[in-house]
Tab-separated table of C-alpha atoms in Angstrom:
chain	number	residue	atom	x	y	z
A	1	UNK	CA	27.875	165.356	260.020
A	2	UNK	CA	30.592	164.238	261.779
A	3	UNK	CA	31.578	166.736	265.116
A	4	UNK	CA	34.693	167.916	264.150
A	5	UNK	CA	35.511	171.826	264.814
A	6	UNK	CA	38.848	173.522	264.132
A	7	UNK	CA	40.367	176.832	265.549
A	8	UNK	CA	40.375	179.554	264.961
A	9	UNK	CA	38.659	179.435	261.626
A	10	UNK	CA	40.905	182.506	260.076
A	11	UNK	CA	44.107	183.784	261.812
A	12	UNK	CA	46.676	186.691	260.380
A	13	UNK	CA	49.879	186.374	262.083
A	14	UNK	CA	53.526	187.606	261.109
A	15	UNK	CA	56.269	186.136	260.040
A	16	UNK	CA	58.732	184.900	262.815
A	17	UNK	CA	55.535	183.828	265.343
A	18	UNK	CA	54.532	180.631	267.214
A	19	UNK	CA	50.742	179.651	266.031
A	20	UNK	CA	48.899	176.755	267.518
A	21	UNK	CA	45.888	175.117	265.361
A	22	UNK	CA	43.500	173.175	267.079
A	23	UNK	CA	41.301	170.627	266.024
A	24	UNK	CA	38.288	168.804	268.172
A	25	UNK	CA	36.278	165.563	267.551
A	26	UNK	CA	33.974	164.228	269.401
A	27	UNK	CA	33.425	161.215	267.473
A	28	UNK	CA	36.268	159.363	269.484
A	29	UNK	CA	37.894	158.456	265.777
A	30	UNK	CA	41.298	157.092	266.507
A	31	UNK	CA	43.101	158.691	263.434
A	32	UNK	CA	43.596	162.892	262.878
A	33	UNK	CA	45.071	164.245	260.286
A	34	UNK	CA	46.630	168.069	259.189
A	35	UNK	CA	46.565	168.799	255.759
A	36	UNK	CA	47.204	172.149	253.897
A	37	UNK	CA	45.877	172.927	250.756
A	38	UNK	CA	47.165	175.440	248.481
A	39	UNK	CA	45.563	176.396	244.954
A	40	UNK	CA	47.233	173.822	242.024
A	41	UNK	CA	48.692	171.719	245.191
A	42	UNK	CA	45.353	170.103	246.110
A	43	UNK	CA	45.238	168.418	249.440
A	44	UNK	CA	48.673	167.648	251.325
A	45	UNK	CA	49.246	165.550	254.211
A	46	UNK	CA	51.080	167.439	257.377
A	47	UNK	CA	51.312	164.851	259.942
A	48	UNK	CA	48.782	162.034	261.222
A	49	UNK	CA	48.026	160.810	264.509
A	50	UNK	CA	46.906	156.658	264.933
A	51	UNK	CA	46.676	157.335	268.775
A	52	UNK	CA	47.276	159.340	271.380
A	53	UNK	CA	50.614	160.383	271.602
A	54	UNK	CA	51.061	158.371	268.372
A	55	UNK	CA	52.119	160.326	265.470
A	56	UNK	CA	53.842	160.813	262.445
A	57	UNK	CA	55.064	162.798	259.628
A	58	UNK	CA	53.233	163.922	256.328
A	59	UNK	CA	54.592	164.503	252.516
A	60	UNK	CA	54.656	168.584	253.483
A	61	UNK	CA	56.134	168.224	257.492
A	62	UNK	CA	59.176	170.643	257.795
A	63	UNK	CA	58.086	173.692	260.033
A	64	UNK	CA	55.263	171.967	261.666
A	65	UNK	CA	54.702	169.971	264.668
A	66	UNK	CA	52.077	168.205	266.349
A	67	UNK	CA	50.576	167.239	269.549
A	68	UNK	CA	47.519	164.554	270.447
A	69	UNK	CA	47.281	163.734	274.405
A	70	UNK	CA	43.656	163.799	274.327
A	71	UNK	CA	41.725	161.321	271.554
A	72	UNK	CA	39.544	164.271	270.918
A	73	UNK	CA	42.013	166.927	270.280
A	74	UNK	CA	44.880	167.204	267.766
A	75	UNK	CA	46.875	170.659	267.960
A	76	UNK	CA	49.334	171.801	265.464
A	77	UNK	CA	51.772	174.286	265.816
A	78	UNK	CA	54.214	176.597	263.281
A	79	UNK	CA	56.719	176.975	265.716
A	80	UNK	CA	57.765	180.304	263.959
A	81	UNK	CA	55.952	181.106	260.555
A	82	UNK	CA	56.772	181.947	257.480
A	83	UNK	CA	55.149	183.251	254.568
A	84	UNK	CA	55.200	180.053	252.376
A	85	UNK	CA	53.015	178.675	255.687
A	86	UNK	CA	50.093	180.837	254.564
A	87	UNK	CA	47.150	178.138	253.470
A	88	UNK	CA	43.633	176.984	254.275
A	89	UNK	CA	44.792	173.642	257.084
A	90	UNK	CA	41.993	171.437	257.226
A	91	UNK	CA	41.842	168.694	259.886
A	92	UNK	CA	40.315	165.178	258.968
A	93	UNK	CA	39.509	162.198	260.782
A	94	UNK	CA	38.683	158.261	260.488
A	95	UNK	CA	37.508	155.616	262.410
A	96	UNK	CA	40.567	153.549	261.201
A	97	UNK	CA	42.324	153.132	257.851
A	98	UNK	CA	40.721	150.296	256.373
A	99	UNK	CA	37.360	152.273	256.079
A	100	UNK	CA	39.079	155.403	254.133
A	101	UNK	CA	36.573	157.474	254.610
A	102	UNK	CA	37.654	160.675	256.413
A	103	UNK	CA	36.030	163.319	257.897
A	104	UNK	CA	36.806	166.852	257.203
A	105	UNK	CA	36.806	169.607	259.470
A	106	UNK	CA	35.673	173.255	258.561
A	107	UNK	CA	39.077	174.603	257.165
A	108	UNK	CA	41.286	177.095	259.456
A	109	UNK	CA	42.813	180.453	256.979
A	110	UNK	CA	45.713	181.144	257.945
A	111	UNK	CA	47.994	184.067	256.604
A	112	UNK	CA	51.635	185.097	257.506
A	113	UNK	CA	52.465	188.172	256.582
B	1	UNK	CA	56.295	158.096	246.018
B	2	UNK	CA	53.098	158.161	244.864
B	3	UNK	CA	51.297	160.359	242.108
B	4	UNK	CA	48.173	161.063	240.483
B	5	UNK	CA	46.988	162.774	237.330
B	6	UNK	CA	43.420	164.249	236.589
B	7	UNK	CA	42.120	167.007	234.731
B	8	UNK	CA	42.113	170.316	235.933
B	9	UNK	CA	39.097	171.547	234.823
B	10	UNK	CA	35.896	169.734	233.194
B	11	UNK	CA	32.702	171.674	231.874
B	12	UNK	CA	29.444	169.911	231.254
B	13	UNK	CA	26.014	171.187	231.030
B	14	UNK	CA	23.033	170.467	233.174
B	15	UNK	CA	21.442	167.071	232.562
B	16	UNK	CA	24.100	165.506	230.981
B	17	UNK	CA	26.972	162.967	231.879
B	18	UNK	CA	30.022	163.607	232.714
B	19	UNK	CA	33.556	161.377	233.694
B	20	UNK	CA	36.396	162.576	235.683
B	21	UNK	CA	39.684	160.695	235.039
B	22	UNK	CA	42.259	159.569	237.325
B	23	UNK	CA	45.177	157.265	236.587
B	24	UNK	CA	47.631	156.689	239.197
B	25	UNK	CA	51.747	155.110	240.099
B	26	UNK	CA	51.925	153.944	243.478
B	27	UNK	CA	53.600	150.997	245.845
B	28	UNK	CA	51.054	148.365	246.948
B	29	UNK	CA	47.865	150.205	246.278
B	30	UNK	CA	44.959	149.566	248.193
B	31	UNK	CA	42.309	151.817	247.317
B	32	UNK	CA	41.009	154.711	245.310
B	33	UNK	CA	38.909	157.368	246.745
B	34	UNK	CA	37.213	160.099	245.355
B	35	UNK	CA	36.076	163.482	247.349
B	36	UNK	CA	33.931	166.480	246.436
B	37	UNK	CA	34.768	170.092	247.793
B	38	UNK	CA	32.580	173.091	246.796
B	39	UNK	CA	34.340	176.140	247.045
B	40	UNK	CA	35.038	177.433	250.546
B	41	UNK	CA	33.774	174.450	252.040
B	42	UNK	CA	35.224	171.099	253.488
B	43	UNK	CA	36.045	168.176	251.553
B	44	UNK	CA	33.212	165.113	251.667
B	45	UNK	CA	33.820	161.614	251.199
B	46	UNK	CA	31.683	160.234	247.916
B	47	UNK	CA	33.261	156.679	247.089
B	48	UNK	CA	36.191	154.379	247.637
B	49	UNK	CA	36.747	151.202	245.308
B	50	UNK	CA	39.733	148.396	246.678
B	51	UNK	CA	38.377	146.245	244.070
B	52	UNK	CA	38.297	146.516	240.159
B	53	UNK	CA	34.489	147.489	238.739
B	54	UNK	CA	31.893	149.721	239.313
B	55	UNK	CA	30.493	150.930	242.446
B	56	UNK	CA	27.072	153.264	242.259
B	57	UNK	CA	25.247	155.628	244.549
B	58	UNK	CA	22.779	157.012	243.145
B	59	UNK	CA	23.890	159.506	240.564
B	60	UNK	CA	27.239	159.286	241.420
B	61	UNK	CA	29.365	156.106	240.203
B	62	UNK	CA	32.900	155.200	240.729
B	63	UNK	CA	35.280	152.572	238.183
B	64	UNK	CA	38.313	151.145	239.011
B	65	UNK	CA	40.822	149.231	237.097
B	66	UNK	CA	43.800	148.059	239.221
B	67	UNK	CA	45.806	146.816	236.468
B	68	UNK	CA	45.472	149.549	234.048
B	69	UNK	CA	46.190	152.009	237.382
B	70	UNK	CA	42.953	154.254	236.363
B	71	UNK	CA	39.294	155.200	237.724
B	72	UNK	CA	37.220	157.520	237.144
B	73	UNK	CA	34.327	159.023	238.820
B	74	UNK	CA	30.493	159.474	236.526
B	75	UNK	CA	28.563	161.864	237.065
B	76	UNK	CA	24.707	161.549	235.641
B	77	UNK	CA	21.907	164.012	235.619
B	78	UNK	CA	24.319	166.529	236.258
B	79	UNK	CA	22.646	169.483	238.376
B	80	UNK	CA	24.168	173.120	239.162
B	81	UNK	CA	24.948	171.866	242.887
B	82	UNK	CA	27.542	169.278	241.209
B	83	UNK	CA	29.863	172.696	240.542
B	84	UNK	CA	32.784	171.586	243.050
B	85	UNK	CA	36.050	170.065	242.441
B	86	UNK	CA	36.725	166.465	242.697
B	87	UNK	CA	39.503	164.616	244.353
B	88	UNK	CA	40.698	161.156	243.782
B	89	UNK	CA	43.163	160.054	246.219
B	90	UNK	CA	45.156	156.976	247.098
B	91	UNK	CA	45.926	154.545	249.995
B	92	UNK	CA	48.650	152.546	250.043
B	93	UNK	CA	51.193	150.605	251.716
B	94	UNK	CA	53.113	154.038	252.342
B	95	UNK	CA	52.681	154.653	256.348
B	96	UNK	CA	50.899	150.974	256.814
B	97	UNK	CA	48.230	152.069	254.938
B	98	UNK	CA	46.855	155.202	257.255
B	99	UNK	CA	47.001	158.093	255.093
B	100	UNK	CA	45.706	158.981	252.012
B	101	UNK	CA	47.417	160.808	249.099
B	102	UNK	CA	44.986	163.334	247.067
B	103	UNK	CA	45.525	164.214	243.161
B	104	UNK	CA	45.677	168.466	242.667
B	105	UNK	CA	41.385	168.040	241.901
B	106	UNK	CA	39.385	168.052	238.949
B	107	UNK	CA	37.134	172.022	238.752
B	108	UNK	CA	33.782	170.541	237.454
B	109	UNK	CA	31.870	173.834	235.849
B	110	UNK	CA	28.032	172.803	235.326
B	111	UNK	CA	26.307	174.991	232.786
B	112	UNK	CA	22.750	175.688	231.955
């Protein structure tokens, strides 16, 4: 299995509040990804990262940002949730985009109440 | 933008065959992958075809047909551990080609 680990695996927060996600490889992949995925929604992309310090946005990126300065770590943050942010994120990663296969993490719960 | 259509739910009993559709409308498509996700667990990777045919791994075969925008995914010798949805997503030119867009997932229910 690849080594990717995300936390915290389940977080309640309340609406109005900063939360930080983190996710850690340590496969040295050079892309991350956030996705959130919501029942009847499937899988939806957040933001990616192609490098450190080298990202961009998703289909789903209002009310999210994220950070990479590390190749291992890819954070993102809800700078202040709401309730439509409440979702299972998982992070994925790939060696590079021609291969397409990505590697899930283990799924972060979040819930804003 | 990009979209994709597959069943929401499929039920098939144990032993037999079973195809999950996918048909696709995208800008410069480059692949089609497929993923399997039991419930509460991560997504895994099971097959990507760039080029039209059939790939196969062992029970598990994927079909693509880039002019007809459709694949599918076959499942043989279906067991009770095959209960998971199924994902086929797309790569494209959208982003250079980095990220993947993912259908809403196909429920498989295997039955005794």
């Amino acid at each position: 299995d690849a080594g990717i680990t995300q936390s915290p695996r389940h977080k309640v927060t309340e609406t109005g509040t900063p939360v930080t996600l983190r996710c850690h490889q340590t496969e040295n992949h050079r892309y991350m990804y956030w996705y959130r995925q919501d029942p009847g929604h499937g899988l939806r992309l957040i933001h990616y990262s192609y490098g450190v310090k080298d990202t961009d946005k998703g289909e789903v990126s209002d009310g999210y940002s994220v950070s990479r300065s590390k190749t291992e770590d890819f954070l993102l943050t809800l700078e202040s949730a709401t309730s439509s942010q409440t979702s299972v994120y998982f992070c994925a990663i790939s060696r590079d985009s021609g291969t397409d296969t990505q590697y899930f993490g283990p799924g972060t719960r979040l819930t804003v109440l | 933008g990009q979209s994709l259509e597959q069943p929401s739910e499929v039920t098939a009993v144990e032993g037999a065959i079973v195809q999950i559709n996918c048909t696709y409308q995208t800008s410069g498509f480059y692949g089609l992958s497929w993923y399997q996700q039991h419930d509460g667990g991560a997504p895994t990777f099971l097959s990507y075809n760039a080029l039209d045919g059939l790939e196969e791994t062992g029970r598990f075969s994927s079909f693509l047909s880039r002019s007809d925008s459709y694949g599918y995914l076959l499942l043989q010798e279906l067991q009770m551990k095959d209960s998971a949805s199924y994902f086929c997503a797309v790569r494209d030119r959208t982003g250079g080609g980095n990220k993947l867009t993912f259908g809403t997932g196909t429920q498989l229910k295997v039955e005794l």
